[in-house]
Each structure stands twice: as C-alpha cells, then as structure tokens.
Amino acid sequence: MKLGLFLALFLPVALIAQDQVAGSTNYPNTFSSGSANVAQFDNSARMFNDWAISVGGGAAFLAKGDLTSFYNDEINWGWNAYVSLDKQISHTFGLNLQYQMGETNQRGQLPGAEGVRAGVADAWTKYNQVSVNGDINFSNLLRRVDNHSPYRWALHGYAGIGVQGYETLLLDNDLSNYNPRTFPIAVDQKLNITSFFFQAGLGLKYKVTKLIDVELRSMYAMSGDEEFDGGGDRRDTGIPRINYNLISDSFSDDLWTVNLGLSFKLGKHDSHLAWHDPLQDIYYRTDVLENSAADFIVCQQGDSDNDGVCDDWDRQLDTPAGARVDGAGVALDVDLDGVIDLYDKCVTVPGPLDNNGCPVNASETGSLMKN
C-alpha cells in the first residue's frame, strides 16, 4: 500500500522533471563545464559502427558419442557453414544471432561378437542450428594501459544456447537387426525447442580493413541428444527402450567445428566499436582533447588575483601574491589571529599584527602551548 502510494506521487514528478531536462537547450549549463560545443546525443552523434554481418565455414566433427569422427586413428571429415548478425553492446561485449548448417561423418563398432557381426557402423548427420551467443573481447578487456602498439589482433570468447534439427543415417552389416522395434536406420529430428544445445569457443580476429575482419574460430557444442550420432538409446518411441550401437555411456553427443570466416562491419564511421579501446584510441587522446581544450573556458570572469580561484566564486578578490587560499579564494590563517599565513611568523600560535602574528612574550607563548 505504501509502495503504491509512493509510486503514484513520485512517478509523475519524475516524468515532468525528465521532460523539462530533455527539452532544455540552454547551453552551456551546469553539466557542460562551461563548454559551448554541446549537442544532443543521438544515433547521428555516435563515433563508431556497432553492427556487422559474419559468414564462414569449415570442418565439423562428432567429437563425443557412440560413433565419432575420430575412429581407428583416422579422421572422418564433415563440413559446416554459418551466417550471423552481430551487435556490439560495448567495446568488450557483443551479441550475435547465428544460423549454422553442416554435416558430420562418424564411425563406430560395438565390442565383442555382436560388433564383429555388425561390422563398423557408418553414420552421417545433416544438421541446422539457430543460436544466440555472447561475445567477450578479451583483448579489449585485458589490454594494458601502457600498450600503444597498433591494435589489429583480438581474441574473442563465445558462449550461447540454441535449438537444432538434424537427419541422421546409420548403416552397418547387420541389417537383419532392423525392424520396427529397434533403433531405426534414419533419425529425423525437427528444428524446434525439443532439441536445444549449448556451445562455447574461441576466435582469433584480424582487422584487414576498416570494413572487413577475418576470423579463425573453434566452437564446441553439447547437443544433449543421444541419437545425434545415429547410435545409442532411442527416446521418442512408445515401445520399450532398445539400445542400438550403444558404445559409449555418455548421453550427450558433442559437435566440434573449426571455421574461417569474414565479418563485414556496417555503418558510415571509420571505426567499429569492437576495435575501440577507450584508453588507447587515437581520436580520443588527441583530436577530442586538443580540440576541446580551445573551447573549454575555466573562468568566465577571469582570476584577477591569480590565486587559482575564478572570480565567479572568489570571496577575496585581492589576495596577496603567494598566499595560500582555501576553496573560496580566502587567504589561509591557520591560527585565526587575523594575520594570514603569508605574513605570520608564528603560523600555529596566535599573536598580534604588530608582532608579525607571534605572541608578545615567552610566558604568553608557554601558556598558550599548555592550553
């Protein structure tokens, strides 16, 4: 009840105040440091691009499952391709919406007599995935302040979640085992929420031009599905569970991809936010600071007594040269005896002006020190 009453009273006041501040165009103001070069910040005022489109492709492998792409010291190569829309949130973090498709080639053999009868099983998995991934720019995050070297390489870390669909075909020599009650030769998983996956990886980017980056990227995806590789435990049938080519006890079949890709940075600006280092950026260090220095006026009314306090706020406009002053421009008098420290021979002990701020006799000084 109290919270509702507070919001009812406070929110209208806050909205009115916000409208008044947003509508104010009387520059310079309290928040502009006296600068007359003040403009409203909007999309046209941004100095960096923050959108990009990335495409790439490379190899795909079934890294963990009942059947894998690494069998009998051989590598069974697959392929993949991807396209993504990238949004840079800050110079260290971004998001991307990615679509990937590909095909893996994997093999496996059951142990014992059953494996000899069936022979080596071959399987092929065609897949497509839609995912949302976070992108951490480690090079910007960990870059040293005193590093002034050209900035063209960047290490990125990725992690995200998505959904996938796939079609898997499995073949071996024991075709007599196939019947409606066994694991089917083909698995058809539609692209929907019932089959989601997690993935993470690293990428090394190189800035070729202000518009194009090239990247070597490696990603590891945990499918969460036992039948992604074509073997294992069929889960979506109404009949009793029957394992076919269940070689590994691990439930998730994991996918590993290695890609070479290009990023096309979108926008009219010369620099992209992913390559912007606030501590090193040349534009920030030179152009902005130097150009703003001519526009930055510290004292509108000057400093007539040269004590470092502008006349706008100086309460003592005739401070003697060399005297230390407080924030209001008043000469310091530590012992409050009416003699400023500049002329006071006894700064910490009060004394009359005609004695240069020192006590008249030693006894007086001793009594003051005791007090």
Coordinates of C-alpha atoms in Angstrom, one line a residue, residues 79-284:
W79 CA 31.6 -29.6 -43.1
N80 CA 29.7 -26.6 -41.8
A81 CA 28.8 -23.1 -42.8
Y82 CA 27.3 -20.2 -40.8
V83 CA 25.9 -16.7 -41.1
S84 CA 25.3 -14.3 -38.2
L85 CA 24.1 -10.8 -37.4
D86 CA 26.4 -9.2 -34.8
K87 CA 25.6 -6.4 -32.4
Q88 CA 28.3 -4.8 -30.3
I89 CA 27.0 -3.6 -27.0
S90 CA 30.2 -2.2 -25.6
H91 CA 33.9 -2.4 -26.6
T92 CA 34.2 -5.6 -24.6
F93 CA 30.8 -7.4 -25.1
G94 CA 28.5 -8.2 -28.0
L95 CA 25.7 -10.5 -29.1
N96 CA 25.1 -12.4 -32.3
L97 CA 22.2 -14.3 -33.8
Q98 CA 23.6 -17.2 -35.8
Y99 CA 22.3 -19.8 -38.3
Q100 CA 24.6 -22.8 -39.0
M101 CA 24.2 -25.9 -41.1
G102 CA 26.5 -28.8 -41.8
E103 CA 27.1 -32.5 -42.0
T104 CA 29.3 -34.8 -39.8
N105 CA 30.7 -38.2 -40.8
Q106 CA 31.3 -40.7 -37.9
R107 CA 32.1 -44.4 -37.4
G108 CA 31.9 -46.9 -34.5
Q109 CA 31.9 -50.6 -33.7
L110 CA 30.4 -52.5 -30.9
P111 CA 32.7 -54.7 -28.8
G112 CA 32.5 -58.5 -28.8
A113 CA 30.8 -60.9 -31.2
E114 CA 27.9 -58.6 -31.8
G115 CA 30.3 -55.9 -33.1
V116 CA 32.0 -58.4 -35.4
R117 CA 28.7 -59.5 -36.8
A118 CA 27.5 -55.9 -37.4
G119 CA 30.9 -54.6 -38.5
V120 CA 32.0 -51.0 -38.4
A121 CA 28.9 -48.7 -38.5
D122 CA 29.0 -45.6 -40.6
A123 CA 26.7 -42.6 -40.0
W124 CA 26.1 -39.2 -41.4
T125 CA 24.3 -36.4 -39.7
K126 CA 23.0 -33.4 -41.5
Y127 CA 22.1 -30.6 -39.1
N128 CA 20.9 -27.0 -38.9
Q129 CA 21.0 -24.7 -35.8
V130 CA 19.8 -21.4 -34.7
S131 CA 21.6 -19.8 -31.7
V132 CA 22.1 -16.7 -29.7
N133 CA 25.7 -16.2 -28.5
G134 CA 27.6 -13.8 -26.2
D135 CA 30.9 -12.4 -27.4
I136 CA 33.6 -11.2 -25.0
N137 CA 36.5 -9.3 -26.4
F138 CA 39.4 -10.5 -24.2
S139 CA 41.9 -8.2 -26.0
N140 CA 40.0 -5.1 -25.0
L141 CA 39.2 -6.4 -21.6
L142 CA 42.8 -7.3 -20.7
R143 CA 44.7 -4.7 -22.7
R144 CA 47.4 -2.9 -20.8
V145 CA 47.1 0.9 -20.4
D146 CA 50.8 1.4 -21.5
N147 CA 50.4 -0.7 -24.6
H148 CA 50.4 1.8 -27.5
S149 CA 51.0 -0.8 -30.3
P150 CA 48.8 -0.9 -33.3
Y151 CA 45.6 -2.8 -32.5
R152 CA 44.8 -5.3 -35.3
W153 CA 44.5 -8.7 -33.5
A154 CA 41.8 -9.6 -31.0
L155 CA 41.0 -12.7 -29.0
H156 CA 37.2 -13.4 -28.6
G157 CA 35.4 -15.8 -26.4
Y158 CA 31.9 -17.1 -27.3
A159 CA 29.1 -18.9 -25.3
G160 CA 25.5 -19.4 -26.2
I161 CA 22.4 -21.5 -26.5
G162 CA 20.2 -22.6 -29.4
V163 CA 17.9 -25.1 -31.0
Q164 CA 18.7 -27.6 -33.7
G165 CA 17.2 -30.1 -36.1
Y166 CA 19.0 -33.0 -37.8
E167 CA 18.7 -36.0 -40.0
T168 CA 21.0 -39.0 -39.2
L169 CA 21.5 -42.1 -41.4
L170 CA 23.3 -45.1 -40.0
L171 CA 24.4 -48.2 -41.8
D172 CA 26.2 -51.4 -40.8
N173 CA 26.5 -55.0 -41.9
D174 CA 23.9 -56.4 -39.5
L175 CA 20.8 -55.2 -41.5
S176 CA 18.8 -58.2 -40.1
N177 CA 18.6 -56.4 -36.8
Y178 CA 16.5 -53.6 -38.2
N179 CA 12.8 -54.0 -37.5
P180 CA 10.1 -51.7 -36.2
R181 CA 11.2 -52.4 -32.6
T182 CA 14.9 -51.5 -33.0
F183 CA 16.7 -48.3 -33.5
P184 CA 15.8 -47.1 -37.0
I185 CA 18.3 -46.6 -39.7
A186 CA 17.3 -42.9 -40.0
V187 CA 16.6 -40.3 -37.3
D188 CA 14.6 -37.2 -38.2
Q189 CA 14.7 -34.5 -35.5
K190 CA 12.8 -31.4 -36.5
L191 CA 14.2 -27.9 -35.7
N192 CA 12.3 -26.9 -32.5
I193 CA 12.7 -26.4 -28.8
T194 CA 12.7 -30.1 -28.0
S195 CA 16.3 -30.3 -29.2
F196 CA 18.4 -27.4 -27.7
F197 CA 22.1 -27.2 -27.3
F198 CA 24.9 -25.3 -25.5
Q199 CA 28.1 -24.1 -27.2
A200 CA 31.3 -22.2 -26.3
G201 CA 34.5 -21.5 -28.1
L202 CA 37.3 -19.1 -29.0
G203 CA 38.0 -16.9 -32.0
L204 CA 41.1 -15.0 -33.2
K205 CA 40.2 -11.9 -35.3
Y206 CA 42.4 -9.8 -37.5
K207 CA 41.3 -6.4 -38.8
V208 CA 42.0 -6.4 -42.5
T209 CA 40.4 -3.1 -43.3
K210 CA 38.0 -0.7 -41.5
L211 CA 35.2 -2.7 -43.2
I212 CA 36.4 -6.3 -43.1
D213 CA 37.7 -8.7 -40.3
V214 CA 38.9 -12.2 -40.8
E215 CA 38.5 -14.8 -38.0
L216 CA 39.7 -18.3 -37.2
R217 CA 37.0 -19.7 -34.8
S218 CA 36.6 -23.0 -33.0
M219 CA 33.3 -24.0 -31.2
Y220 CA 32.3 -26.9 -29.1
A221 CA 28.6 -27.7 -28.9
M222 CA 26.9 -30.1 -26.5
S223 CA 23.8 -31.4 -28.3
G224 CA 22.1 -33.0 -25.3
D225 CA 20.8 -35.8 -27.6
E226 CA 21.8 -39.4 -27.5
E227 CA 20.8 -40.1 -31.1
F228 CA 22.6 -37.2 -32.8
D229 CA 25.4 -39.5 -34.0
G230 CA 23.0 -42.3 -35.1
G231 CA 23.6 -44.7 -32.3
G232 CA 22.5 -45.1 -28.7
D233 CA 19.2 -45.0 -26.9
R234 CA 16.1 -44.1 -28.9
R235 CA 14.0 -42.0 -26.5
D236 CA 10.9 -40.8 -28.5
T237 CA 9.3 -44.2 -29.3
G238 CA 6.4 -45.6 -27.4
I239 CA 7.9 -49.1 -27.3
P240 CA 10.3 -50.4 -24.7
R241 CA 13.8 -48.8 -24.9
I242 CA 16.2 -50.6 -27.1
N243 CA 19.8 -49.6 -27.4
Y244 CA 21.4 -49.9 -30.8
N245 CA 25.1 -49.3 -31.3
L246 CA 25.3 -48.0 -27.7
I247 CA 29.1 -47.9 -27.4
S248 CA 29.6 -45.1 -25.0
D249 CA 27.8 -44.4 -21.7
S250 CA 27.8 -40.7 -22.3
F251 CA 24.4 -39.3 -23.0
S252 CA 25.2 -36.1 -25.0
D253 CA 26.7 -36.3 -28.5
D254 CA 29.0 -33.4 -28.9
L255 CA 29.9 -31.4 -32.0
W256 CA 33.1 -29.6 -32.7
T257 CA 33.6 -27.1 -35.5
V258 CA 36.6 -25.2 -36.8
N259 CA 35.8 -22.3 -39.1
L260 CA 37.4 -19.5 -41.1
G261 CA 35.1 -16.5 -41.5
L262 CA 34.7 -12.9 -42.6
S263 CA 32.9 -10.1 -40.7
F264 CA 31.6 -7.2 -42.7
K265 CA 31.2 -4.1 -40.5
L266 CA 28.1 -2.0 -41.3
G267 CA 27.9 1.8 -40.9
K268 CA 29.3 5.1 -42.1
H269 CA 32.0 5.6 -39.5
D270 CA 35.7 4.7 -39.8
S271 CA 35.9 2.7 -36.6
H272 CA 33.9 -0.2 -35.2
L273 CA 33.1 -0.4 -31.5
A274 CA 34.6 -3.9 -31.3
W275 CA 38.0 -2.4 -32.1
H276 CA 37.6 0.7 -29.9
D277 CA 39.9 0.9 -26.9
P278 CA 38.9 3.9 -24.7
L279 CA 42.4 4.1 -23.1
Q280 CA 44.3 3.9 -26.4
D281 CA 42.1 5.4 -29.0
I282 CA 44.0 8.0 -31.0
Y283 CA 40.9 10.1 -31.7
Y284 CA 40.1 10.3 -28.0

